[in-house]
Amino acid sequence: MNTASRTAVVTGGSRGIGRAVASRLAAAGQDVAVVYASNTKEAEAAVGEVEAAGARGIALRADVADEVSIAAAFDEVEQRLGPIDVVVNAAGVMALRPTTELELAELDQLLRTNVRGTFVVVREAARRVRAGGAIVAFSTTVTRTHLPSYGAYAATKGAVEAMVPILAKELAGRDVTVNAVAPGPTATELFFEGKTQEVIDRIAGMSPMKRLGTPQDIAEAVSFLAGPGRWVNGQVVFVNGGIA
């Protein structure tokens, strides 16, 4: 598929996987709006990478869980870059703690960003993405591996997995695909936070590839779903190097 003259919105696009996705979509010829929560410097750097790939880029600050904020961001994308073809919701937060130790305030934040935030973004995307477009949400391989301390986080991503096939069916006849990518352990700041090297090495060894994934590994899968992968719809695609 020729992705030239297409516009993508990537939430959580200032760092980690979201930033790699923004750069990869730009390399495929798509203009990219980087939506970020707070770090303006990193968002501007992400836009610089988009522009270095030959595409137009803008940075927009918005709260994914705030429907007014997201609607305003989408309005600005349409005004500055044109009609929206692709929306990737890579924004997310993680709190790792055994169920008996997790504070309810932490659970509330997980639910607000990962569940409400995903719903707000994909709902707005469903209202705006034009024919031939794609919506990509994010889950996690931990919904299958069931690792201790990931209970609340995995629960929020399970909610995302429930949304995706339903929205795909609701958009029947629109020629818009809806999928989720479920990364395995990936070398990002979010993954490394609070982990010892011993834990990192043990988790990396879970994959038959015997390494952590990279943000670029995940971005390749997103780019496929956002471009040529038109016959993949309503699916959760596990991108994890073979972790069962």
JSON list of N, CA, C and O in Angstrom, two decimals, residues 3-9 25 29-33 56 58 77-78 80-87 129-130 134:
[
{"chain": "A", "resi": 3, "resn": "THR", "atom": "N", "xyz": [1.56, 4.60, 1.27]},
{"chain": "A", "resi": 3, "resn": "THR", "atom": "CA", "xyz": [1.14, 5.33, 2.45]},
{"chain": "A", "resi": 3, "resn": "THR", "atom": "C", "xyz": [1.44, 6.82, 2.33]},
{"chain": "A", "resi": 3, "resn": "THR", "atom": "O", "xyz": [1.29, 7.57, 3.29]},
{"chain": "A", "resi": 4, "resn": "ALA", "atom": "N", "xyz": [1.89, 7.27, 1.17]},
{"chain": "A", "resi": 4, "resn": "ALA", "atom": "CA", "xyz": [2.14, 8.69, 0.97]},
{"chain": "A", "resi": 4, "resn": "ALA", "atom": "C", "xyz": [0.83, 9.47, 1.10]},
{"chain": "A", "resi": 4, "resn": "ALA", "atom": "O", "xyz": [-0.25, 8.96, 0.82]},
{"chain": "A", "resi": 5, "resn": "SER", "atom": "N", "xyz": [0.95, 10.71, 1.54]},
{"chain": "A", "resi": 5, "resn": "SER", "atom": "CA", "xyz": [-0.20, 11.59, 1.71]},
{"chain": "A", "resi": 5, "resn": "SER", "atom": "C", "xyz": [-1.18, 11.05, 2.74]},
{"chain": "A", "resi": 5, "resn": "SER", "atom": "O", "xyz": [-2.39, 11.22, 2.62]},
{"chain": "A", "resi": 6, "resn": "ARG", "atom": "N", "xyz": [-0.66, 10.38, 3.74]},
{"chain": "A", "resi": 6, "resn": "ARG", "atom": "CA", "xyz": [-1.48, 9.88, 4.83]},
{"chain": "A", "resi": 6, "resn": "ARG", "atom": "C", "xyz": [-1.03, 10.54, 6.12]},
{"chain": "A", "resi": 6, "resn": "ARG", "atom": "O", "xyz": [0.13, 10.94, 6.27]},
{"chain": "A", "resi": 7, "resn": "THR", "atom": "N", "xyz": [-1.95, 10.64, 7.06]},
{"chain": "A", "resi": 7, "resn": "THR", "atom": "CA", "xyz": [-1.67, 11.29, 8.33]},
{"chain": "A", "resi": 7, "resn": "THR", "atom": "C", "xyz": [-1.92, 10.31, 9.47]},
{"chain": "A", "resi": 7, "resn": "THR", "atom": "O", "xyz": [-2.97, 9.66, 9.52]},
{"chain": "A", "resi": 8, "resn": "ALA", "atom": "N", "xyz": [-0.96, 10.23, 10.39]},
{"chain": "A", "resi": 8, "resn": "ALA", "atom": "CA", "xyz": [-1.07, 9.35, 11.55]},
{"chain": "A", "resi": 8, "resn": "ALA", "atom": "C", "xyz": [-1.00, 10.15, 12.84]},
{"chain": "A", "resi": 8, "resn": "ALA", "atom": "O", "xyz": [-0.31, 11.17, 12.92]},
{"chain": "A", "resi": 9, "resn": "VAL", "atom": "N", "xyz": [-1.73, 9.68, 13.83]},
{"chain": "A", "resi": 9, "resn": "VAL", "atom": "CA", "xyz": [-1.66, 10.22, 15.19]},
{"chain": "A", "resi": 9, "resn": "VAL", "atom": "C", "xyz": [-1.10, 9.12, 16.08]},
{"chain": "A", "resi": 9, "resn": "VAL", "atom": "O", "xyz": [-1.61, 8.00, 16.07]},
{"chain": "A", "resi": 25, "resn": "LEU", "atom": "N", "xyz": [6.46, 5.11, 11.02]},
{"chain": "A", "resi": 25, "resn": "LEU", "atom": "CA", "xyz": [5.39, 5.55, 10.15]},
{"chain": "A", "resi": 25, "resn": "LEU", "atom": "C", "xyz": [5.85, 6.68, 9.24]},
{"chain": "A", "resi": 25, "resn": "LEU", "atom": "O", "xyz": [5.47, 6.76, 8.07]},
{"chain": "A", "resi": 29, "resn": "GLY", "atom": "N", "xyz": [6.30, 7.15, 4.91]},
{"chain": "A", "resi": 29, "resn": "GLY", "atom": "CA", "xyz": [5.72, 8.24, 4.13]},
{"chain": "A", "resi": 29, "resn": "GLY", "atom": "C", "xyz": [4.53, 8.92, 4.76]},
{"chain": "A", "resi": 29, "resn": "GLY", "atom": "O", "xyz": [3.87, 9.73, 4.12]},
{"chain": "A", "resi": 30, "resn": "GLN", "atom": "N", "xyz": [4.25, 8.61, 6.02]},
{"chain": "A", "resi": 30, "resn": "GLN", "atom": "CA", "xyz": [3.09, 9.21, 6.67]},
{"chain": "A", "resi": 30, "resn": "GLN", "atom": "C", "xyz": [3.50, 10.41, 7.51]},
{"chain": "A", "resi": 30, "resn": "GLN", "atom": "O", "xyz": [4.49, 10.37, 8.24]},
{"chain": "A", "resi": 31, "resn": "ASP", "atom": "N", "xyz": [2.72, 11.49, 7.41]},
{"chain": "A", "resi": 31, "resn": "ASP", "atom": "CA", "xyz": [2.90, 12.61, 8.33]},
{"chain": "A", "resi": 31, "resn": "ASP", "atom": "C", "xyz": [2.42, 12.16, 9.71]},
{"chain": "A", "resi": 31, "resn": "ASP", "atom": "O", "xyz": [1.47, 11.37, 9.81]},
{"chain": "A", "resi": 32, "resn": "VAL", "atom": "N", "xyz": [3.05, 12.67, 10.77]},
{"chain": "A", "resi": 32, "resn": "VAL", "atom": "CA", "xyz": [2.78, 12.14, 12.10]},
{"chain": "A", "resi": 32, "resn": "VAL", "atom": "C", "xyz": [2.57, 13.25, 13.12]},
{"chain": "A", "resi": 32, "resn": "VAL", "atom": "O", "xyz": [3.39, 14.17, 13.24]},
{"chain": "A", "resi": 33, "resn": "ALA", "atom": "N", "xyz": [1.48, 13.14, 13.86]},
{"chain": "A", "resi": 33, "resn": "ALA", "atom": "CA", "xyz": [1.24, 13.99, 15.02]},
{"chain": "A", "resi": 33, "resn": "ALA", "atom": "C", "xyz": [1.64, 13.21, 16.27]},
{"chain": "A", "resi": 33, "resn": "ALA", "atom": "O", "xyz": [1.08, 12.13, 16.53]},
{"chain": "A", "resi": 56, "resn": "ARG", "atom": "N", "xyz": [6.11, 15.32, 7.50]},
{"chain": "A", "resi": 56, "resn": "ARG", "atom": "CA", "xyz": [5.75, 16.43, 8.35]},
{"chain": "A", "resi": 56, "resn": "ARG", "atom": "C", "xyz": [5.41, 15.91, 9.75]},
{"chain": "A", "resi": 56, "resn": "ARG", "atom": "O", "xyz": [4.81, 14.83, 9.88]},
{"chain": "A", "resi": 58, "resn": "ILE", "atom": "N", "xyz": [4.19, 17.16, 13.94]},
{"chain": "A", "resi": 58, "resn": "ILE", "atom": "CA", "xyz": [3.80, 18.16, 14.93]},
{"chain": "A", "resi": 58, "resn": "ILE", "atom": "C", "xyz": [3.71, 17.47, 16.28]},
{"chain": "A", "resi": 58, "resn": "ILE", "atom": "O", "xyz": [3.49, 16.26, 16.36]},
{"chain": "A", "resi": 77, "resn": "VAL", "atom": "N", "xyz": [-4.85, 18.31, 14.48]},
{"chain": "A", "resi": 77, "resn": "VAL", "atom": "CA", "xyz": [-4.20, 17.45, 13.47]},
{"chain": "A", "resi": 77, "resn": "VAL", "atom": "C", "xyz": [-4.86, 17.65, 12.11]},
{"chain": "A", "resi": 77, "resn": "VAL", "atom": "O", "xyz": [-4.19, 17.82, 11.09]},
{"chain": "A", "resi": 78, "resn": "GLU", "atom": "N", "xyz": [-6.17, 17.62, 12.08]},
{"chain": "A", "resi": 78, "resn": "GLU", "atom": "CA", "xyz": [-6.88, 17.78, 10.82]},
{"chain": "A", "resi": 78, "resn": "GLU", "atom": "C", "xyz": [-6.64, 19.15, 10.20]},
{"chain": "A", "resi": 78, "resn": "GLU", "atom": "O", "xyz": [-6.52, 19.27, 8.97]},
{"chain": "A", "resi": 80, "resn": "ARG", "atom": "N", "xyz": [-3.92, 21.05, 10.60]},
{"chain": "A", "resi": 80, "resn": "ARG", "atom": "CA", "xyz": [-2.52, 21.28, 10.24]},
{"chain": "A", "resi": 80, "resn": "ARG", "atom": "C", "xyz": [-1.94, 20.23, 9.29]},
{"chain": "A", "resi": 80, "resn": "ARG", "atom": "O", "xyz": [-1.06, 20.53, 8.49]},
{"chain": "A", "resi": 81, "resn": "LEU", "atom": "N", "xyz": [-2.42, 18.98, 9.40]},
{"chain": "A", "resi": 81, "resn": "LEU", "atom": "CA", "xyz": [-1.86, 17.90, 8.59]},
{"chain": "A", "resi": 81, "resn": "LEU", "atom": "C", "xyz": [-2.86, 17.28, 7.62]},
{"chain": "A", "resi": 81, "resn": "LEU", "atom": "O", "xyz": [-2.45, 16.59, 6.69]},
{"chain": "A", "resi": 82, "resn": "GLY", "atom": "N", "xyz": [-4.15, 17.50, 7.84]},
{"chain": "A", "resi": 82, "resn": "GLY", "atom": "CA", "xyz": [-5.15, 16.93, 6.94]},
{"chain": "A", "resi": 82, "resn": "GLY", "atom": "C", "xyz": [-5.92, 15.80, 7.58]},
{"chain": "A", "resi": 82, "resn": "GLY", "atom": "O", "xyz": [-5.74, 15.48, 8.77]},
{"chain": "A", "resi": 83, "resn": "PRO", "atom": "N", "xyz": [-6.82, 15.15, 6.82]},
{"chain": "A", "resi": 83, "resn": "PRO", "atom": "CA", "xyz": [-7.65, 14.06, 7.34]},
{"chain": "A", "resi": 83, "resn": "PRO", "atom": "C", "xyz": [-6.79, 12.95, 7.95]},
{"chain": "A", "resi": 83, "resn": "PRO", "atom": "O", "xyz": [-5.69, 12.67, 7.49]},
{"chain": "A", "resi": 84, "resn": "ILE", "atom": "N", "xyz": [-7.33, 12.32, 8.98]},
{"chain": "A", "resi": 84, "resn": "ILE", "atom": "CA", "xyz": [-6.59, 11.31, 9.74]},
{"chain": "A", "resi": 84, "resn": "ILE", "atom": "C", "xyz": [-6.82, 9.92, 9.15]},
{"chain": "A", "resi": 84, "resn": "ILE", "atom": "O", "xyz": [-7.96, 9.51, 8.92]},
{"chain": "A", "resi": 85, "resn": "ASP", "atom": "N", "xyz": [-5.72, 9.21, 8.92]},
{"chain": "A", "resi": 85, "resn": "ASP", "atom": "CA", "xyz": [-5.78, 7.86, 8.36]},
{"chain": "A", "resi": 85, "resn": "ASP", "atom": "C", "xyz": [-5.43, 6.77, 9.37]},
{"chain": "A", "resi": 85, "resn": "ASP", "atom": "O", "xyz": [-5.94, 5.66, 9.29]},
{"chain": "A", "resi": 86, "resn": "VAL", "atom": "N", "xyz": [-4.54, 7.09, 10.29]},
{"chain": "A", "resi": 86, "resn": "VAL", "atom": "CA", "xyz": [-4.03, 6.09, 11.24]},
{"chain": "A", "resi": 86, "resn": "VAL", "atom": "C", "xyz": [-4.00, 6.69, 12.64]},
{"chain": "A", "resi": 86, "resn": "VAL", "atom": "O", "xyz": [-3.55, 7.83, 12.82]},
{"chain": "A", "resi": 87, "resn": "VAL", "atom": "N", "xyz": [-4.47, 5.93, 13.61]},
{"chain": "A", "resi": 87, "resn": "VAL", "atom": "CA", "xyz": [-4.35, 6.33, 15.01]},
{"chain": "A", "resi": 87, "resn": "VAL", "atom": "C", "xyz": [-3.73, 5.16, 15.78]},
{"chain": "A", "resi": 87, "resn": "VAL", "atom": "O", "xyz": [-4.25, 4.04, 15.74]},
{"chain": "A", "resi": 129, "resn": "VAL", "atom": "N", "xyz": [-11.27, 8.54, 11.47]},
{"chain": "A", "resi": 129, "resn": "VAL", "atom": "CA", "xyz": [-10.37, 7.89, 10.52]},
{"chain": "A", "resi": 129, "resn": "VAL", "atom": "C", "xyz": [-11.12, 7.61, 9.21]},
{"chain": "A", "resi": 129, "resn": "VAL", "atom": "O", "xyz": [-12.21, 7.06, 9.21]},
{"chain": "A", "resi": 130, "resn": "ARG", "atom": "N", "xyz": [-10.49, 7.97, 8.11]},
{"chain": "A", "resi": 130, "resn": "ARG", "atom": "CA", "xyz": [-11.17, 7.80, 6.82]},
{"chain": "A", "resi": 130, "resn": "ARG", "atom": "C", "xyz": [-10.93, 6.41, 6.24]},
{"chain": "A", "resi": 130, "resn": "ARG", "atom": "O", "xyz": [-10.08, 5.65, 6.72]},
{"chain": "A", "resi": 134, "resn": "ALA", "atom": "N", "xyz": [-6.51, 2.84, 9.69]},
{"chain": "A", "resi": 134, "resn": "ALA", "atom": "CA", "xyz": [-6.27, 1.81, 10.69]},
{"chain": "A", "resi": 134, "resn": "ALA", "atom": "C", "xyz": [-6.23, 2.42, 12.08]},
{"chain": "A", "resi": 134, "resn": "ALA", "atom": "O", "xyz": [-5.74, 3.54, 12.27]}
]
